[in-house]
Tab-separated table of C-alpha atoms in Angstrom:
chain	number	residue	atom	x	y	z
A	1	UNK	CA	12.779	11.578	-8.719
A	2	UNK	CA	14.214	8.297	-10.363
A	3	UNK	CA	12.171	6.436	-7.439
A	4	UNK	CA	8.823	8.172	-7.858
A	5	UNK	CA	8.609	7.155	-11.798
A	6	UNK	CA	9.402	3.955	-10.140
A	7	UNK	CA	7.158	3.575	-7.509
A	8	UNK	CA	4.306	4.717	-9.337
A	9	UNK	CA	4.983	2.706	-12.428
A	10	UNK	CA	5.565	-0.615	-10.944
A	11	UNK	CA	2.147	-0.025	-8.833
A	12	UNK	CA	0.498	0.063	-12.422
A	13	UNK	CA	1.901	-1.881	-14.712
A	14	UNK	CA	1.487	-6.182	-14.935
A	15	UNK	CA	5.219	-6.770	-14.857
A	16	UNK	CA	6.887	-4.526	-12.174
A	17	UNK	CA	9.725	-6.560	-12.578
A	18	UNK	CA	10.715	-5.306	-15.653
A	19	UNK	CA	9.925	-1.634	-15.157
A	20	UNK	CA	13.249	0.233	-15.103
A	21	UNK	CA	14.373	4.221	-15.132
A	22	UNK	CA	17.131	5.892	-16.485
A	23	UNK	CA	18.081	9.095	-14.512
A	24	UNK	CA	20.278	11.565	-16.789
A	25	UNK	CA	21.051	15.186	-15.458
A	26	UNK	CA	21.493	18.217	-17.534
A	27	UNK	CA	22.362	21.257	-15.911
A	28	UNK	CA	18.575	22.884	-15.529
A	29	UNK	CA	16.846	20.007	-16.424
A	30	UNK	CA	16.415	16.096	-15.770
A	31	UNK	CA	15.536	13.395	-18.113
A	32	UNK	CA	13.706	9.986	-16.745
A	33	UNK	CA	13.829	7.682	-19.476
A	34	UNK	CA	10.994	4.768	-18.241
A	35	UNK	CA	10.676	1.849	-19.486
A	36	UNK	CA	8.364	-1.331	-19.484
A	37	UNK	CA	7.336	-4.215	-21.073
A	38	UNK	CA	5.714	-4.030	-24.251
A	39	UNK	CA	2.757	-5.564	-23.461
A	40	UNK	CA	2.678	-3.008	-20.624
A	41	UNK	CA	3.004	0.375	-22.236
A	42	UNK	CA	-0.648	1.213	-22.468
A	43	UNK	CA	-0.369	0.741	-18.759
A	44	UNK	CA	1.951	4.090	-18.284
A	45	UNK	CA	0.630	5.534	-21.331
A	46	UNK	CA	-3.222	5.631	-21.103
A	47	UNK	CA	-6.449	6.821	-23.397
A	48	UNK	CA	-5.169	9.634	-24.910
A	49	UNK	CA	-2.298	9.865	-22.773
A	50	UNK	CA	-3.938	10.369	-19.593
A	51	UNK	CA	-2.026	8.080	-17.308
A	52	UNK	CA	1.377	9.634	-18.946
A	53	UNK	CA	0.090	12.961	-18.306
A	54	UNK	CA	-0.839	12.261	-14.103
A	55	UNK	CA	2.750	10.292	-13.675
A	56	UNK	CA	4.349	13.760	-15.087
A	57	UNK	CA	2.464	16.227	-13.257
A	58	UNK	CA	3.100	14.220	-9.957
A	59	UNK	CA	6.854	13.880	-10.885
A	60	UNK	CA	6.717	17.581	-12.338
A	61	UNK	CA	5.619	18.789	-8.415
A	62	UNK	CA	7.825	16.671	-6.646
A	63	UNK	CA	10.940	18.448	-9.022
A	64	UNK	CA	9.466	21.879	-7.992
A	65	UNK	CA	11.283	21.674	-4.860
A	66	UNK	CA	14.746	21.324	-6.556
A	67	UNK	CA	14.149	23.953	-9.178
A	68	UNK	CA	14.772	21.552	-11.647
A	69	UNK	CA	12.939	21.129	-15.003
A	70	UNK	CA	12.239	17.297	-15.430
A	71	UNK	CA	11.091	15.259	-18.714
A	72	UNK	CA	9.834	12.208	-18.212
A	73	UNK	CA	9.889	9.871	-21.709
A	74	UNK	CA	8.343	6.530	-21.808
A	75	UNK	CA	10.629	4.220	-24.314
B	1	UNK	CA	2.359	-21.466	11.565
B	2	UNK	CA	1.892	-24.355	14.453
B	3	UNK	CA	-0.406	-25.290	17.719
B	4	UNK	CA	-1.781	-27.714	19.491
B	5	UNK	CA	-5.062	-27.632	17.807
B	6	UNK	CA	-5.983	-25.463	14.984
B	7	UNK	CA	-7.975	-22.837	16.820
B	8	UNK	CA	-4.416	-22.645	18.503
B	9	UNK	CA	-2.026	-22.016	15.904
B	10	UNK	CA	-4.521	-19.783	14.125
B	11	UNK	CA	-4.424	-16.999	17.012
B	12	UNK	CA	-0.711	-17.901	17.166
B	13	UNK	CA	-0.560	-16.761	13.687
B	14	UNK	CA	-3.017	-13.727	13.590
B	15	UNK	CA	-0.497	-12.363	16.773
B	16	UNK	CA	2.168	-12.289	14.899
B	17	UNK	CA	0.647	-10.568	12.296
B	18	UNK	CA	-1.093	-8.150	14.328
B	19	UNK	CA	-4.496	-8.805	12.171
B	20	UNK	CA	-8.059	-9.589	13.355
B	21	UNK	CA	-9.484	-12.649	11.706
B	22	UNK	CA	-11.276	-11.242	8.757
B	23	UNK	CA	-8.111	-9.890	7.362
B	24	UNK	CA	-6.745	-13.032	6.636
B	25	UNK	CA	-7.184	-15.971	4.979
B	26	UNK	CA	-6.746	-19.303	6.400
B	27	UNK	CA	-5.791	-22.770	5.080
B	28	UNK	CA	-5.520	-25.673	7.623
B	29	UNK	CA	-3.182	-27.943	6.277
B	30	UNK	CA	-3.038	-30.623	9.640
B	31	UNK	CA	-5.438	-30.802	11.775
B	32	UNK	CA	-3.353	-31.542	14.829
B	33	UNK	CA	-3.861	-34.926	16.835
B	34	UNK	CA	-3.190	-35.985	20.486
B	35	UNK	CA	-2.073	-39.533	19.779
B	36	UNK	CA	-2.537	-42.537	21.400
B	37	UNK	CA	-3.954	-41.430	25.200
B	38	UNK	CA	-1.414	-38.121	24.594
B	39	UNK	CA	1.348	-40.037	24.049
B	40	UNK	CA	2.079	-41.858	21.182
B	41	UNK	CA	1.720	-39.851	17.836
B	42	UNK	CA	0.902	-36.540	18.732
B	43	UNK	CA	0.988	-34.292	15.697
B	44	UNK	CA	0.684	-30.920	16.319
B	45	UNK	CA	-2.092	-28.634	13.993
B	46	UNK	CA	-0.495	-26.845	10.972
B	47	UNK	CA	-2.038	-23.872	9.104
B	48	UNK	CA	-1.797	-21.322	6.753
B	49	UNK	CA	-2.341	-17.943	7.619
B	50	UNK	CA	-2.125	-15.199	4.759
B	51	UNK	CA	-3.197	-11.433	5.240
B	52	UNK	CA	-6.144	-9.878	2.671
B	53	UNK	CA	-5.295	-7.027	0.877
B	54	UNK	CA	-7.768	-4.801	2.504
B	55	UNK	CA	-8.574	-1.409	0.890
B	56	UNK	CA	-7.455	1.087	3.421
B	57	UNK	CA	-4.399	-0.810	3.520
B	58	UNK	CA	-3.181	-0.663	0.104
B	59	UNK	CA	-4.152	2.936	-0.151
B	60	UNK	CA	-2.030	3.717	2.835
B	61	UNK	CA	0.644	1.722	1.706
B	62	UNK	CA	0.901	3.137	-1.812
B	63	UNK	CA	0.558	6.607	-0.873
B	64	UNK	CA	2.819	6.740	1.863
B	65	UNK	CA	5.968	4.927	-0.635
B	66	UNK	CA	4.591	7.494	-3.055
B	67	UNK	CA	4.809	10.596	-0.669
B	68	UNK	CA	7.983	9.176	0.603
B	69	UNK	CA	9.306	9.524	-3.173
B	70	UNK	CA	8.548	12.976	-3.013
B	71	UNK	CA	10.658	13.667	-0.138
B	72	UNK	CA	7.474	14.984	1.556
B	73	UNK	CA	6.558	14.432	5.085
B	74	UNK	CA	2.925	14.086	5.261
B	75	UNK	CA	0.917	11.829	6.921
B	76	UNK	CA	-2.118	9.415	5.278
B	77	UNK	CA	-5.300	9.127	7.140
B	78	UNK	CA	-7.784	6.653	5.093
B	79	UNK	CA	-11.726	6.552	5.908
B	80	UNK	CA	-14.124	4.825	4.326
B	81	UNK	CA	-17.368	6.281	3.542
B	82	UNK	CA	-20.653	4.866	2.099
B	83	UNK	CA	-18.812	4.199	-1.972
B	84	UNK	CA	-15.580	5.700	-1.696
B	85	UNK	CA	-12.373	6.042	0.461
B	86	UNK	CA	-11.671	9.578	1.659
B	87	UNK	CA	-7.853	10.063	2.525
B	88	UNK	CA	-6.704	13.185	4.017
B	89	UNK	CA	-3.214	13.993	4.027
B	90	UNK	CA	-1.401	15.857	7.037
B	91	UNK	CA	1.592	17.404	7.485
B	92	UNK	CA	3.537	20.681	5.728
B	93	UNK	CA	3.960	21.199	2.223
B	94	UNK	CA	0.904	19.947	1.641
B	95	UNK	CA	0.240	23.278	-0.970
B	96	UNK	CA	2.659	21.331	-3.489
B	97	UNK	CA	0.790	18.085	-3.064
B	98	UNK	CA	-2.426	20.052	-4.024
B	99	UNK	CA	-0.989	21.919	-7.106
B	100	UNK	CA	-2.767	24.592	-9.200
B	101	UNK	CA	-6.071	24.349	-9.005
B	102	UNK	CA	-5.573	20.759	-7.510
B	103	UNK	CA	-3.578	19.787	-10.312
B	104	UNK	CA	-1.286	17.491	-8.537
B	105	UNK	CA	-3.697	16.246	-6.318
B	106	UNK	CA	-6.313	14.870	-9.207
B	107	UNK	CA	-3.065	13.425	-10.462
B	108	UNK	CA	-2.131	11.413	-8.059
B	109	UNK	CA	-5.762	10.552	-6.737
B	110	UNK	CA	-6.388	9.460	-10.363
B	111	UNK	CA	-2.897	7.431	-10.313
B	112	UNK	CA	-4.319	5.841	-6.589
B	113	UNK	CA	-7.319	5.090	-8.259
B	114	UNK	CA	-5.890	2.678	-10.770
B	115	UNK	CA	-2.876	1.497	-8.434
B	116	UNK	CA	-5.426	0.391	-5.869
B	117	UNK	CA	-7.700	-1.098	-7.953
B	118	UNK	CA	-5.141	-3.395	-9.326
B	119	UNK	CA	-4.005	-4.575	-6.044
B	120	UNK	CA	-6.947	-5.373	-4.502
B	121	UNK	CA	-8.568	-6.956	-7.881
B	122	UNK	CA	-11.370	-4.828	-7.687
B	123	UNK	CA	-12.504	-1.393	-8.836
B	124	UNK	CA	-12.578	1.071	-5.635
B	125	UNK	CA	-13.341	5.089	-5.623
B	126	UNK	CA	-10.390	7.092	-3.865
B	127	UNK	CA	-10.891	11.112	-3.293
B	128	UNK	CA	-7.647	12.292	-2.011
B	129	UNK	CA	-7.742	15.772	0.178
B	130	UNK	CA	-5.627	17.952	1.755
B	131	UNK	CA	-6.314	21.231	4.263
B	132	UNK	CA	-10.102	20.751	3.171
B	133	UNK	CA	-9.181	21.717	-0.673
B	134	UNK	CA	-12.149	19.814	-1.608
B	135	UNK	CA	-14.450	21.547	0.407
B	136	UNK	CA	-13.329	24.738	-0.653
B	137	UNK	CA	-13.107	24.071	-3.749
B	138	UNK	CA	-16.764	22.954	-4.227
B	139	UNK	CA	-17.778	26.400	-2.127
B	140	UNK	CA	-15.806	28.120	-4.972
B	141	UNK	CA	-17.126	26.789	-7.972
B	142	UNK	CA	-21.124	26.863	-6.369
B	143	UNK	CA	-20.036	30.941	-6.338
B	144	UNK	CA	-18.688	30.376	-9.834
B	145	UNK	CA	-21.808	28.973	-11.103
B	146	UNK	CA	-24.059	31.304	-9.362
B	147	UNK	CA	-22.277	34.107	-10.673
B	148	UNK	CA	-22.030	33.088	-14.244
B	149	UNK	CA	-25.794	32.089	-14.090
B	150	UNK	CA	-26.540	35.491	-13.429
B	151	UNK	CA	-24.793	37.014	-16.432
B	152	UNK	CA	-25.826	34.816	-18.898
B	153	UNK	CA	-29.314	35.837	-17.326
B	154	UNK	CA	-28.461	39.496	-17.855
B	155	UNK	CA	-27.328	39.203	-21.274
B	156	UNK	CA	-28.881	35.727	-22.983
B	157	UNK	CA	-25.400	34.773	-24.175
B	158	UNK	CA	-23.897	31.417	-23.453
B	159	UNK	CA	-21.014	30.846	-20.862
B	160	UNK	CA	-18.345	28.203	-21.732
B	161	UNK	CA	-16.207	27.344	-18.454
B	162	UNK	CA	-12.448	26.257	-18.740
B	163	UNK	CA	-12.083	22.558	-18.375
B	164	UNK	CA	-12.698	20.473	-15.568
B	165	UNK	CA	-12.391	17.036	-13.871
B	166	UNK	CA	-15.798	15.275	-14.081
B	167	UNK	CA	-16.800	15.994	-9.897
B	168	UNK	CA	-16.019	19.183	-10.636
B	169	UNK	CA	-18.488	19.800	-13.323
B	170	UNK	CA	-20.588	17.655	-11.835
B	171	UNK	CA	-20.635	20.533	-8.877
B	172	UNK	CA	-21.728	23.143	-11.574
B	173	UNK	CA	-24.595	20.896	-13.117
B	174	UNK	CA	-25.909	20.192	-9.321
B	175	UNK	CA	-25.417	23.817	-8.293
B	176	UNK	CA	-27.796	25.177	-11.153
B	177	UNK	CA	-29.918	22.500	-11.806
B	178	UNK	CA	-32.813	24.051	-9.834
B	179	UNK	CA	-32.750	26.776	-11.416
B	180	UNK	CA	-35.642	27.543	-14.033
B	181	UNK	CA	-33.827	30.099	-16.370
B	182	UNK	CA	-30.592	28.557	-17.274
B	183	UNK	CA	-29.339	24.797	-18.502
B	184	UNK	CA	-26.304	23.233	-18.048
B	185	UNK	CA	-24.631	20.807	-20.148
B	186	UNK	CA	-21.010	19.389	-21.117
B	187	UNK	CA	-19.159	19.662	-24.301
B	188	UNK	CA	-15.330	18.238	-25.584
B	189	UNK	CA	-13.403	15.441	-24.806
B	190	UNK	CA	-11.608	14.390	-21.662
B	191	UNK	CA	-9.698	15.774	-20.387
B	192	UNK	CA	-10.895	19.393	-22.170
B	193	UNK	CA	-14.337	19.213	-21.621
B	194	UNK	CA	-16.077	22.250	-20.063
B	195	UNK	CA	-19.496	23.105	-18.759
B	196	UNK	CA	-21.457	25.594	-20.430
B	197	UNK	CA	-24.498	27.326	-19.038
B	198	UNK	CA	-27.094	28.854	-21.445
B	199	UNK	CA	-30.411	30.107	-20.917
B	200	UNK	CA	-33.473	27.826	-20.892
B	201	UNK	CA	-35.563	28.000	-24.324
B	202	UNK	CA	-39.285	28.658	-24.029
């Protein structure tokens, strides 16, 4: 899961170099905390959220399969 | 890379990279020499060979390192058509790739979208399918819009539809917009905004 955020972050973002992800398990759920540069964020983020909202739904599926809940936060 | 002339090291260079010429880029930086009656300062030709980031490339490449993220084994099969890239994917689990009412897969085409455009410096139209959604889907909302046509027909009230991706609506406007007794048009902001069909005044 940690490597999707990844992947699909450092394919948008002007600095993949400093994209990073912080993977912390709960019991039920997952937590990817993903960060980038600063001058990067509206990269991950989007108009109105919209690129936030595609990277979780994409991440959201790919959790399905575990029957895990995941959060993804951009910091 | 290195030849005996440049026309030498150049197909030296595109072998090794498996690419046809207009893939690449190429920089000569010696043109080789024979020397003195073959002898006496020969210098052999010296260029630079660098692969172009082609479209259908790119797209593969992204998709597949996303898919293989996902810990899904599908396959990505790229075609270009006349102002967009159709990829198909193949494989199982391809119902999870494709999400409630395509859900996942707007996502990620609209993600592919972006990714690619960036890569290749240049703004490119991706449509992502998989087990003919697309198709079906379209066939599904033309039945929609028929349907709804019909009762707003019936009673003269106004139909709002739930929201949908822009090609999506854009189905619903084409599917009615022969037809003399209703209108279609498009209220709300992205990513909320809906179609509504209402009957033609006058």
């Amino acid at each position: 899961m940690k490597e999707l955020v990844e992947t699909l972050a450092k394919a948008l973002v002007d600095n993949p170099d400093q994209v990073s992800v912080t993977q912390i398990e709960g019991e039920k759920s997952v937590i990817l905390e993903l960060r980038v540069a600063p001058s990067d964020m509206g990269k991950v983020i989007g108009k109105q959220g919209r690129i936030a909202r595609a990277i979780r739904t994409v991440v959201k599926a790919a959790a399905a399969r575990e029957g895990k809940r995941v959060v993804v936060e951009i910091i | 890379m290195t030849g005996r002339t440049v026309e030498e090291a150049i197909e030296a260079a595109l072998r090794a990279l498996g690419a046809r010429r207009d893939e690449v880029e190429i920089e000569v930086l010696e043109e080789g020499s024979k020397g003195f009656l073959g002898l006496l300062g020969s210098r052999q030709a010296r260029v630079r060979v660098s692969l172009l980031e082609n479209p259908e490339r790119a797209i593969k490449g992204f998709l597949e390192k996303v898919l293989s993220a996902m810990a899904l084994e599908a396959g990505v099969e790229v075609r270009r058509r006349e102002d967009y890239f159709l990829v198909s994917f193949y494989g199982r689990d391809l119902g999870l790739l494709i999400g409630r009412r395509g859900e996942t897969l707007n996502a990620l085409q609209y993600l592919t979208n972006l990714a690619v455009s960036r890569m290749i410096g240049e703004r490119v139209r991706i449509v992502l399918d998989a087990e003919g959604y697309r198709k079906r889907r379209e066939q599904a909302l033309v039945r929609l819009a028929r349907r709804l046509s019909e009762r707003v027909k019936r009673t003269g009230n106004k139909v709002v539809l739930e929201p949908m991706t822009p090609q999506e609506r854009r189905i619903i406007h084409t599917a009615l917009q022969n037809d003399s007794q209703v209108v279609t048009y498009s209220e709300g902001e992205e990513p909320n905004r809906k179609v509504v069909i209402c009957l033609r005044k006058g």
